Coordinates of C-alpha atoms and ligand atoms in Angstrom, one line a residue:
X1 CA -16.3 -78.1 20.3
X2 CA -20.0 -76.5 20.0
X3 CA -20.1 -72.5 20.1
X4 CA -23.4 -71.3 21.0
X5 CA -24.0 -67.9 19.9
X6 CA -26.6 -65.7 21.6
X7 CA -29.6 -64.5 18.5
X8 CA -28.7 -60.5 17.3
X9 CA -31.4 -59.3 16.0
X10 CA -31.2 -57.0 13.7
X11 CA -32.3 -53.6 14.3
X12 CA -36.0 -52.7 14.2
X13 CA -36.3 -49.3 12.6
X14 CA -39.9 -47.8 12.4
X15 CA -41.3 -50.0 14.7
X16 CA -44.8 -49.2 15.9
X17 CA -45.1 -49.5 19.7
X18 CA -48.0 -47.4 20.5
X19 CA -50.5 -50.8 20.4
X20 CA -48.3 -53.3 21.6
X21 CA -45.0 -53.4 24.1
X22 CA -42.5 -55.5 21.9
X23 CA -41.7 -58.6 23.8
X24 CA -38.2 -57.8 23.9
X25 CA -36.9 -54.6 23.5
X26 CA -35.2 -53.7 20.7
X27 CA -32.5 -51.3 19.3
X28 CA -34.3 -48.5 17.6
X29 CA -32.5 -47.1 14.3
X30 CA -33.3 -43.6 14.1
X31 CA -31.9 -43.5 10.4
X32 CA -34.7 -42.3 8.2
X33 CA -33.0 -44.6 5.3
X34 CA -33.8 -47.6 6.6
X35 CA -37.9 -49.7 5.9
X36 CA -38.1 -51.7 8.8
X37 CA -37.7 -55.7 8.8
X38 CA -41.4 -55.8 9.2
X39 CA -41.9 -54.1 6.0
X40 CA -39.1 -56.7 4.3
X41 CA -40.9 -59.2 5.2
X42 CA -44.1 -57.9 4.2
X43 CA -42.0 -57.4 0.8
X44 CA -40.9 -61.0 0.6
X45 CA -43.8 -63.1 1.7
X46 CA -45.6 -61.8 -1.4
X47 CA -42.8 -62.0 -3.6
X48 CA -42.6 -65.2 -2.4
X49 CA -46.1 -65.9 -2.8
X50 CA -46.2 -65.1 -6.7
X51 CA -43.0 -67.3 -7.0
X52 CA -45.5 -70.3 -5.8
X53 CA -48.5 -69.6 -7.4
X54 CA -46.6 -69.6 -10.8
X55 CA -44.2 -72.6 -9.8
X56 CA -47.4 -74.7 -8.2
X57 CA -50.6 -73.3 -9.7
X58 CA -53.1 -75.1 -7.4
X59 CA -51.4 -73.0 -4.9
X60 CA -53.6 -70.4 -6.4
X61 CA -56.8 -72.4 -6.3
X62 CA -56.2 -72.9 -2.7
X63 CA -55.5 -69.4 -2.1
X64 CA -59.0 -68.7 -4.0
X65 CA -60.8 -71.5 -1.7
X66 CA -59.6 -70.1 1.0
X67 CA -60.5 -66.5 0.8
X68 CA -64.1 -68.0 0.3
X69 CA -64.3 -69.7 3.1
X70 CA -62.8 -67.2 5.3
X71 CA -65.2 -64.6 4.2
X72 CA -68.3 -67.1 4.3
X73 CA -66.7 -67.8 8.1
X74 CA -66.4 -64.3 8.8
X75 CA -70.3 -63.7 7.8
X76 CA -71.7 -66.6 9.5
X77 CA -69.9 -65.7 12.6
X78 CA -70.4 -62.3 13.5
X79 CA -68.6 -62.4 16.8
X80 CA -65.5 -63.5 15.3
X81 CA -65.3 -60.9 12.7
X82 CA -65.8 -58.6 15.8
X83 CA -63.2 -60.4 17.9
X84 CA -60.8 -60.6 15.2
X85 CA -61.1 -56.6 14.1
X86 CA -60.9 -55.7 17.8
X87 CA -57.4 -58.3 18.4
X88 CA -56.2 -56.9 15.1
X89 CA -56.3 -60.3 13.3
X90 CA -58.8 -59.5 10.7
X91 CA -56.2 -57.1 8.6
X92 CA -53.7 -59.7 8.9
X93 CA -55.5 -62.9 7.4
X94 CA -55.5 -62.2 3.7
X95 CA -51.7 -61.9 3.8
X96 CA -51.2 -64.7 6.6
X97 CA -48.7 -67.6 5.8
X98 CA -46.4 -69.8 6.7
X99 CA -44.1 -71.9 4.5
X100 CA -41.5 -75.0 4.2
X101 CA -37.7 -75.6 3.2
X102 CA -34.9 -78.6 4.6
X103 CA -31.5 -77.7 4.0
X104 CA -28.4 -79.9 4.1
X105 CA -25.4 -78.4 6.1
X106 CA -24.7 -76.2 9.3
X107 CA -23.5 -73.6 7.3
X108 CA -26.4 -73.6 5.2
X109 CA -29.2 -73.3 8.3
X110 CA -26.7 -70.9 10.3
X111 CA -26.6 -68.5 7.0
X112 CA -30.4 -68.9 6.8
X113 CA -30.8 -67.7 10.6
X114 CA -29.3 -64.5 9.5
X115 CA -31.1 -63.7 6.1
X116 CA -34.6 -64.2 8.4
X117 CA -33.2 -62.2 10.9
X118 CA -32.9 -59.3 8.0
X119 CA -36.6 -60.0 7.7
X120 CA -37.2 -59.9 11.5
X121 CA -37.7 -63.6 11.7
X122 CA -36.0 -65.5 14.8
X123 CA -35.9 -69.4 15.6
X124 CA -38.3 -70.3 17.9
X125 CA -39.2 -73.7 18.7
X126 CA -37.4 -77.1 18.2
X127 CA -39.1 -80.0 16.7
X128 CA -37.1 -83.7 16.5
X129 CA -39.3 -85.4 13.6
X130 CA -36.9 -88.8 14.2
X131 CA -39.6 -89.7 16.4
X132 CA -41.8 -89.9 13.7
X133 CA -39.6 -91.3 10.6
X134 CA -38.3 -88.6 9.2
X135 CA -34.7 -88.3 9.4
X136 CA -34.2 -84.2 10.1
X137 CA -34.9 -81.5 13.1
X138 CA -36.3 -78.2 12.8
X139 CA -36.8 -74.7 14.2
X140 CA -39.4 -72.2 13.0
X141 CA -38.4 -68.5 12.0
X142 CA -41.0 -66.4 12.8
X143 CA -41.3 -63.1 14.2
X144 CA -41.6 -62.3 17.9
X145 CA -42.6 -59.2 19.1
X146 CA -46.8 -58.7 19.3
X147 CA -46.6 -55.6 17.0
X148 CA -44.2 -57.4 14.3
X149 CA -47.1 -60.9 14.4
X150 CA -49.7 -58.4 13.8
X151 CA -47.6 -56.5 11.1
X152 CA -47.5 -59.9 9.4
X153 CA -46.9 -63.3 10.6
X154 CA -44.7 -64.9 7.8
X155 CA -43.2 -68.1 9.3
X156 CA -40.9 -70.4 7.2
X157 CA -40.7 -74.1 9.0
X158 CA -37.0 -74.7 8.5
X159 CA -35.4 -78.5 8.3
X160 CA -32.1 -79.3 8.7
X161 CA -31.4 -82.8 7.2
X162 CA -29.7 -85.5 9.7
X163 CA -27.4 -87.3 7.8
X164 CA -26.0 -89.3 10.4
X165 CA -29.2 -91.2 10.8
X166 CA -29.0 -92.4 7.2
X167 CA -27.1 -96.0 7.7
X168 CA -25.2 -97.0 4.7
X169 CA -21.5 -94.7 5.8
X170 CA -20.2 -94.9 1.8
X171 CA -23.6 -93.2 1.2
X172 CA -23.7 -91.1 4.3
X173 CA -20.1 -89.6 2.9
X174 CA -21.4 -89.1 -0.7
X175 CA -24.3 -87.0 0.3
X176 CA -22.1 -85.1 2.5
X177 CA -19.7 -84.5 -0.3
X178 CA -22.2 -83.5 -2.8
X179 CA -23.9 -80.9 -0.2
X180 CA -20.7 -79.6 0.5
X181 CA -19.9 -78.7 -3.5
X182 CA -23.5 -76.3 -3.4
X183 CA -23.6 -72.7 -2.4
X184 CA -27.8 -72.2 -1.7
X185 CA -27.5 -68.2 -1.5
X186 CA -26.8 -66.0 -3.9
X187 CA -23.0 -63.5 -3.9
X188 CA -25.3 -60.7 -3.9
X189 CA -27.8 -62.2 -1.3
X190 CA -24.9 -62.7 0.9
X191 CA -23.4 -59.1 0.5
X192 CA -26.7 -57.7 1.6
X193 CA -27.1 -59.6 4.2
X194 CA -23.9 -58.4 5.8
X195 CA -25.0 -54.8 5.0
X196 CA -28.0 -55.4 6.9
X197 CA -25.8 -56.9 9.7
X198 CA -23.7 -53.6 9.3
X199 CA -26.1 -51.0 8.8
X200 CA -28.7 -52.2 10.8
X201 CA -31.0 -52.6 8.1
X202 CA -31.3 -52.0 4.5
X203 CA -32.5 -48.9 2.3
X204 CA -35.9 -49.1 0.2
X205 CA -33.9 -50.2 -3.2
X206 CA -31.9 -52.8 -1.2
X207 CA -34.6 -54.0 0.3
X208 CA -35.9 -55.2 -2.9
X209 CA -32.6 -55.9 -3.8
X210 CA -32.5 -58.5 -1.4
X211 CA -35.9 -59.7 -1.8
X212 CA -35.1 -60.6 -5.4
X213 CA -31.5 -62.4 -4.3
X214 CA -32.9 -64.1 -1.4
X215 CA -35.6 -65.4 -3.1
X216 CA -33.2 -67.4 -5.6
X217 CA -32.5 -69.7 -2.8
X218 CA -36.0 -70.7 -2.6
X219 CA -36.7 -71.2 -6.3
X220 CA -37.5 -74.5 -7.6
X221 CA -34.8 -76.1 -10.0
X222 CA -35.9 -79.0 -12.5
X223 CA -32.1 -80.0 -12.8
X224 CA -30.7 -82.0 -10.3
X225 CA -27.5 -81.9 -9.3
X226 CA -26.8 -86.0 -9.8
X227 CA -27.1 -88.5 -11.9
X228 CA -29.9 -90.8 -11.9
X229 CA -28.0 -93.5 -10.3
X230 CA -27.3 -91.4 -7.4
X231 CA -30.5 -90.1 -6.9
X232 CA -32.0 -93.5 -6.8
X233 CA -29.7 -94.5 -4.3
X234 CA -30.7 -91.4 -2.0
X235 CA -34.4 -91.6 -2.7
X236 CA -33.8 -95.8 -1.4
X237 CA -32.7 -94.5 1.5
X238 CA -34.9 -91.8 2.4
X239 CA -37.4 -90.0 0.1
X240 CA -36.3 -86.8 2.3
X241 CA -32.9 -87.3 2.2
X242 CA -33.0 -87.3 -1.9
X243 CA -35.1 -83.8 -2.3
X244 CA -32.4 -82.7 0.3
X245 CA -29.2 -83.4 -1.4
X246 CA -29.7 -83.6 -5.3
X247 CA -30.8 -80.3 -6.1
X248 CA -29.1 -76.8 -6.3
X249 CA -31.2 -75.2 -3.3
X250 CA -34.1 -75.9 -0.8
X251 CA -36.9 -75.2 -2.8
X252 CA -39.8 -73.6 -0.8
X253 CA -41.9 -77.2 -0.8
X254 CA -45.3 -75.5 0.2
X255 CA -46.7 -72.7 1.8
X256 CA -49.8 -72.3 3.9
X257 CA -52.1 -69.5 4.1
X258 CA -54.8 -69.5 7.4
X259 CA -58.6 -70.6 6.8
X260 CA -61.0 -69.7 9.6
X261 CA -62.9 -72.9 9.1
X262 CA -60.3 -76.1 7.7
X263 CA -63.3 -78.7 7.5
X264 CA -64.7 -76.3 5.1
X265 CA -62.0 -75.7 3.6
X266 CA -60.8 -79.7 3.6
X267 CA -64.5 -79.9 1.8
X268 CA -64.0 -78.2 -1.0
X269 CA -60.7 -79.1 -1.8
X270 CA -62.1 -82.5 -4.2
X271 CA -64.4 -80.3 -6.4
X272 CA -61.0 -78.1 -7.4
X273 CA -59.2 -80.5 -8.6
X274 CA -57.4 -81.1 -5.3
X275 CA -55.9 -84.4 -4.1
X276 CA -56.6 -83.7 -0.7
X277 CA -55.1 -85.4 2.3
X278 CA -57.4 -88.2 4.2
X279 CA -57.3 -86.4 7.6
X280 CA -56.9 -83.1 9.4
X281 CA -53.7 -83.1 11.6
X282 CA -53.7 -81.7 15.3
X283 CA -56.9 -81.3 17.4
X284 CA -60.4 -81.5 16.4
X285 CA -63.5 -79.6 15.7
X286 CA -63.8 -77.7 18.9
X287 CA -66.2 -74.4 20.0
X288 CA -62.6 -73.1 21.1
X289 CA -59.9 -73.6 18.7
X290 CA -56.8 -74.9 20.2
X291 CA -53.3 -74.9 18.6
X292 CA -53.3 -75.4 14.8
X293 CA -55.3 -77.9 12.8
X294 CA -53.5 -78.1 9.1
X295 CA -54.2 -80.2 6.1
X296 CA -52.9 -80.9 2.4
X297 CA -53.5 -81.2 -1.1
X298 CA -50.9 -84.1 -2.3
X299 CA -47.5 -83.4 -3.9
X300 CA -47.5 -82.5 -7.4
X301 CA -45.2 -85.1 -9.6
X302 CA -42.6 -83.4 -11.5
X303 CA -40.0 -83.9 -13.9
X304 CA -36.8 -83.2 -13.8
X305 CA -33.7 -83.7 -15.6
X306 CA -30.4 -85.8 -14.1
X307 CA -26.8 -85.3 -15.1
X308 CA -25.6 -87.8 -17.3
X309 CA -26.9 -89.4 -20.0
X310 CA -30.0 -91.3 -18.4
X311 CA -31.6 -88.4 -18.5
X312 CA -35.7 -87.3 -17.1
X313 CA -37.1 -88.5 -13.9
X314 CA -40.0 -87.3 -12.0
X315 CA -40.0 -86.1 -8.0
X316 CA -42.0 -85.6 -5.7
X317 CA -42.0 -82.8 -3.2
X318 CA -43.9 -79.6 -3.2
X319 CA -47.8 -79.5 -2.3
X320 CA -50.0 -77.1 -0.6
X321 CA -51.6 -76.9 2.4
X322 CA -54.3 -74.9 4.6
X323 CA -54.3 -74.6 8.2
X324 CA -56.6 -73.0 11.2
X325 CA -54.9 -71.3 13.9
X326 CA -56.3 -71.4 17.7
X327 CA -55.3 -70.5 21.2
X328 CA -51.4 -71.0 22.3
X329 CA -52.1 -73.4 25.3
X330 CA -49.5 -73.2 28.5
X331 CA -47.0 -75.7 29.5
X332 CA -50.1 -77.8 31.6
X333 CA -52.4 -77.4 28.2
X334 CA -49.9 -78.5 25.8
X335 CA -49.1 -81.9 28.1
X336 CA -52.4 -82.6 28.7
X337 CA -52.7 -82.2 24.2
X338 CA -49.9 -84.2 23.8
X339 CA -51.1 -86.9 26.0
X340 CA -54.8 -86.4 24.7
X341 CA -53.1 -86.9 21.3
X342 CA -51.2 -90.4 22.6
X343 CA -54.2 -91.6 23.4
X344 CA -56.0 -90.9 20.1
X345 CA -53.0 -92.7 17.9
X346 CA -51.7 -95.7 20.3
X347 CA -55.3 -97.6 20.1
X348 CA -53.6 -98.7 17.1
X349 CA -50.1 -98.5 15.0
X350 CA -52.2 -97.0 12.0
X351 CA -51.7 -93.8 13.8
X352 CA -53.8 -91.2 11.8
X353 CA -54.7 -93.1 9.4
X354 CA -57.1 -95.6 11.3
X355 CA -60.2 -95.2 9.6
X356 CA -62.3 -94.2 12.9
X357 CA -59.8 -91.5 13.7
X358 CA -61.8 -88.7 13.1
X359 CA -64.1 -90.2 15.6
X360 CA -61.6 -91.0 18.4
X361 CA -60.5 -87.7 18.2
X362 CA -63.1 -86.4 18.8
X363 CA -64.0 -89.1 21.9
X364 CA -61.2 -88.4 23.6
X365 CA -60.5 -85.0 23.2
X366 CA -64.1 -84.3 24.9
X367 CA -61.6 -83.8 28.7
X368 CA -60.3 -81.1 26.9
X369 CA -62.4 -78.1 28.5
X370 CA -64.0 -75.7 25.6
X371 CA -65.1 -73.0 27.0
X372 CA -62.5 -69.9 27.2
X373 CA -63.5 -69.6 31.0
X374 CA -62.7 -72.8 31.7
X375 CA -59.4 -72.7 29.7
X376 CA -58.2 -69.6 31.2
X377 CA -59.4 -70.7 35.2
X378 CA -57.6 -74.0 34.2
X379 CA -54.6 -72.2 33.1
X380 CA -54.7 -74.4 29.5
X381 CA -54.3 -71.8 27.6
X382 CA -53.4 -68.1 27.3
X383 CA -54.7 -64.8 26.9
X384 CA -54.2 -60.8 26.2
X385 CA -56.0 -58.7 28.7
X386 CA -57.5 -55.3 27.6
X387 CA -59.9 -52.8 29.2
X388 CA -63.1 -52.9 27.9
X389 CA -65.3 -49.3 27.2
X390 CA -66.3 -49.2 30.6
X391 CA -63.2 -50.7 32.4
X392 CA -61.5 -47.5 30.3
X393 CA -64.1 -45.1 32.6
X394 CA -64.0 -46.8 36.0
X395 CA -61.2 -47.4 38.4
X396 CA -60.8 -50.5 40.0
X397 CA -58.8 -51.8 42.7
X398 CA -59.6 -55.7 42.1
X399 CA -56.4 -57.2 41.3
X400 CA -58.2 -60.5 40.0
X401 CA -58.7 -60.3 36.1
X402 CA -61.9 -62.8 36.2
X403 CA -63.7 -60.8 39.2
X404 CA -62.6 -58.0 36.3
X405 CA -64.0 -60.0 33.3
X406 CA -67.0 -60.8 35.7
X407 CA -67.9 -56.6 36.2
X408 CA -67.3 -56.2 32.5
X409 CA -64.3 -54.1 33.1
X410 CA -61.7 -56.2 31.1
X411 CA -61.7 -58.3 28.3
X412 CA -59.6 -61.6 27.5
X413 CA -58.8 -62.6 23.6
X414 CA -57.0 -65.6 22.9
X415 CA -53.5 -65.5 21.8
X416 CA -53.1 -66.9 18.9
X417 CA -50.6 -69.9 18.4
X418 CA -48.0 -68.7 15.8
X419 CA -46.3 -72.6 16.1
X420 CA -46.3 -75.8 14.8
X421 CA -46.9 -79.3 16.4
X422 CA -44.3 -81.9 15.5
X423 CA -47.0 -84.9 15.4
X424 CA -48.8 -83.1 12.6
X425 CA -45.6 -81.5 11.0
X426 CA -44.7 -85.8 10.6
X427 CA -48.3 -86.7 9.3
X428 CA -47.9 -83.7 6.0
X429 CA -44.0 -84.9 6.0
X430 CA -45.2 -88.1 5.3
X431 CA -48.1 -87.5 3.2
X432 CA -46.4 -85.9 0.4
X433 CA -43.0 -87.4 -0.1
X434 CA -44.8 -89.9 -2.6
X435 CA -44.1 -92.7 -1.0
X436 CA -45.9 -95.3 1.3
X437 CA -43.0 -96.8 3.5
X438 CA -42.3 -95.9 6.6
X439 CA -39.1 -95.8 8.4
X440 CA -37.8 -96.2 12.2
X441 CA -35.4 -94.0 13.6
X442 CA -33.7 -94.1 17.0
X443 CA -35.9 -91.1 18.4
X444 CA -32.9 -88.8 19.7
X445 CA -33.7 -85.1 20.4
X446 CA -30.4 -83.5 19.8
X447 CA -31.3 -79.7 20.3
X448 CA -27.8 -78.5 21.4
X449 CA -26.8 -80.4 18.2
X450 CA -29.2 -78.3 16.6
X451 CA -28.6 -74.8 17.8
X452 CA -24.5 -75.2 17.1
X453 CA -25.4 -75.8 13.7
X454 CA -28.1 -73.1 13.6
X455 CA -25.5 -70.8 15.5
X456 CA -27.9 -69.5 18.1
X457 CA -30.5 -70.7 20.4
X458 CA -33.8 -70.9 19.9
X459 CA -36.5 -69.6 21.3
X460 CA -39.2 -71.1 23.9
X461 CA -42.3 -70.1 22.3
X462 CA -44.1 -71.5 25.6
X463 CA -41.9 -68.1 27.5
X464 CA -43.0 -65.9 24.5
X465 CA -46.6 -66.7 25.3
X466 CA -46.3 -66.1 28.7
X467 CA -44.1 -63.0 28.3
X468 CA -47.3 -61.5 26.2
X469 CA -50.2 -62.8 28.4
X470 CA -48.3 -60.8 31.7
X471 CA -47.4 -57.8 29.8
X472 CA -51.3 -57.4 28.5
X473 CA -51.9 -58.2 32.5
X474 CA -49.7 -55.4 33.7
X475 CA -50.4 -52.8 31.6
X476 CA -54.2 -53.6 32.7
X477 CA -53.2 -53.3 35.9
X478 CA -51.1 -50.3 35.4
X479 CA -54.3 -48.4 33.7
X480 CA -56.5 -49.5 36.6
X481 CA -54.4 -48.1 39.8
X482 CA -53.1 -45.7 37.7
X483 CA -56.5 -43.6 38.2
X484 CA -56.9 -45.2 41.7
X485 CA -53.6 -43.0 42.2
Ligands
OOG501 C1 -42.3 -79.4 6.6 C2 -43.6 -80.0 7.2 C3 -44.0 -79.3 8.4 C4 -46.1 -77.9 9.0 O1 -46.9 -77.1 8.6 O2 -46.2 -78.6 10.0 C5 -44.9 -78.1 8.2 C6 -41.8 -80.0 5.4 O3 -42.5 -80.8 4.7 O4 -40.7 -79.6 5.0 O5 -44.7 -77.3 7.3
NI502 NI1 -46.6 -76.5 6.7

């Protein structure tokens, strides 16, 4: 029997409300103890960070290219400098990343959901990748609440391996066994974690405490867990399934910090050494960025050492990647992508890697409107609503924000999608498991599946969109009649 069990986040201590209404509110710790989960996360996406950059040092390089571009971006483009300080975006950029693991077992993912929730991180979103060949689903933790995103928006895309859809059942039982034998999280970890669960939170000391421990879990190990043998058999039946199950814990396989201009950035990936990959996934070069546009440098060849007494072999797995982040589109913007995007990759089986793609893409993304005004009086795509200077002055009785945007009296910015796209997610899947074949699955969404493993739901990040775009429309509202009354 499946128990569902509703998300408890942990409490928010510190939390900074004046800018932003939280989505949802929180319980507020009034213990002075306590840094907030904002402030762990801040804590563990850089320690994280300098894990990588020693572990995969063209992760540094990109990091590098990337702060060049964005500042080249930032100068050629005044407006979006100005849009970006205004929106609060600008501060977060140089610290801006999401990241990568697949884990094995229930237990595994459900103890994961609550070492992110110490962090502030909740599932949102869930992505089948069957559809496209690779045997796992997903969820993203990633904070919620508009004043934790702008805080920083440290996402980790989260895997859980599908072991049912591998077909040999001797196999099937021997990967299960082998996962079963691993503990991914540290005693210590663990005891923190409860603490936080506890206490509400963690202390400043602790806080690193648990930084240090959790970050054990995402290290990359050079020993397997298997012997050769067994590997080869994993790796024959899914690349995936192999970097899953034969090592001690799911090593952080990339992470991603945000360009402000990916075709740039895709550019000069060659000249640094990069093997980047042929195509950017998602949407194309548009006036109005839409959704999330990512690409890859190729996964690095390691060695690593088996059990036994056949000993070295080489894997493939971790790689780095860039992406560019654009307007959250609503349920009617999405579809209209997704079938925009069907179009683009049926014309033939080669999918995104027909050599004309970048073209078609183009072609047929030209019915998707890009201008803002047309977005918004399409409802494609949503945004936060401020008062402008003189909208702060005046008083208005209008309730109808465009005849508003039209007298200058409010402003709309684009909320930026903090999601990813499962079509793209399957493109870097495949580009950097090192391997050429591709394989069928059954395409079964199995979210319920999913969420009892996870041991909570996840969220709609559709409804989180929405929830912000009508809180920034009330609170205009509010502010307007307010003076009327
Ligand atoms: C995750 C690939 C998906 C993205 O940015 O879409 C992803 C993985 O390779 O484990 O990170
Ligand atoms: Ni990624």
């Amino acid at each position: 029997m499946w128990r569902i069990f509703a998300v408890q986040p942990v409490a928010r201590p510190f939390q900074s409300t004046q800018l932003f209404c939280p989505v949802m509110s929180a319980t507020h710790s009034t213990s002075s103890r306590l840094v907030s989960n904002d402030e762990i996360r801040t804590r563990f996406s850089r320690a994280m960070s300098e894990m990588y950059r020693q572990e995969v040092p063209q992760y540094g390089t990109l990091i590098d290219l990337v702060a060049e571009v964005n500042a080249q971006a930032l100068q050629a483009d005044p407006a979006l400098r100005e849009r970006m300080a205004r929106s609060g975006e600008l501060e977060r950029l140089d610290v801006e990343r999401h990241g990568a693991i697949r884990v094995g077992t229930a237990e595994e993912l459900a103890t994961l959901r609550r070492l992110f929730a110490v962090m502030g991180m909740e599932p949102v979103g869930y992505y089948d990748l069957s559809v496209a060949g690779v045997p796992v689903h997903s969820t993203a933790f990633r904070p919620v609440h508009d004043d934790a995103l702008l805080a920083n928006p440290f996402r980790v895309f989260t895997s859980l391996l599908r072991l049912e859809l591998i077909a040999d059942a001797a196999l099937r039982a021997q990967a299960a066994e082998i996962l079963k034998r691993r503990q991914i999280f540290t005693p210590r970890a663990l005891e923190l974690i409860a603490q936080a669960e506890r206490d509400g939170g963690l202390d400043s000391q602790d806080a690193d405490a648990f930084v240090q421990q959790a970050l054990e879990t995402f290290r990359w190990h050079s020993d397997a867990t298997v012997d050769a043998t067994t590997y080869e058999a994993l790796q024959k039946s899914h690349r995936l399934v192999a970097d899953v199950v034969c090592f001690k814990g799911p090593h952080i396989n990339h992470l991603t910090p945000r360009t402000l201009d990916i075709d740039l950035a895709q550019a000069g990936m060659p000249a640094r050494g990069m093997d980047a990959k042929d195509v950017v996934e998602g949407p194309p070069q548009r006036a109005c960025p839409i959704l999330l546009r990512q690409t890859s440098f190729k996964a690095l060849k390691e060695t690593i050492r088996f059990t036994g007494a056949d000993s070295a072999g080489a894997h493939t797995a971790r790689f780095g990647e860039i992406e560019q982040r654009g307007v959250a589109l609503t349920r009617k913007g999405r579809a209209l992508y997704d079938e925009l995007l069907g179009l683009v990759r049926c014309i033939d089986n080669a999918g995104s890697a027909a050599p004309d793609y970048d073209y078609r893409l183009q072609q047929v993304f030209a019915q998707f409107p890009d201008t803002h005004e047309e977005l918004r009086n399409q409802g494609l795509a949503f945004y936060r609503y401020s008062l402008t200077d003189q909208g702060q002055a005046r008083q208005a009785a209008d309730a109808d924000m465009e005849a508003l945007i039209a007298q200058g009296l409010v402003q709309a910015e684009p909320i930026t999608y903090e999601d990813f796209l499962p079509v793209s997610a399957a493109g870097i899947f495949q580009s950097n498991l090192g391997g050429e074949e591709q394989k069928q699955y059954q395409a079964h969404a199995a979210q319920q599946v999913f969420e009892s493993a996870l041991g909570a739901r996840v969220h709609d990040e559709i409804a989180l969109y929405e929830t912000a775009q009508q809180q920034s429309m009330a609170r205009v509202r509010a502010a307007l009649t307010g003076e009327l009354a």
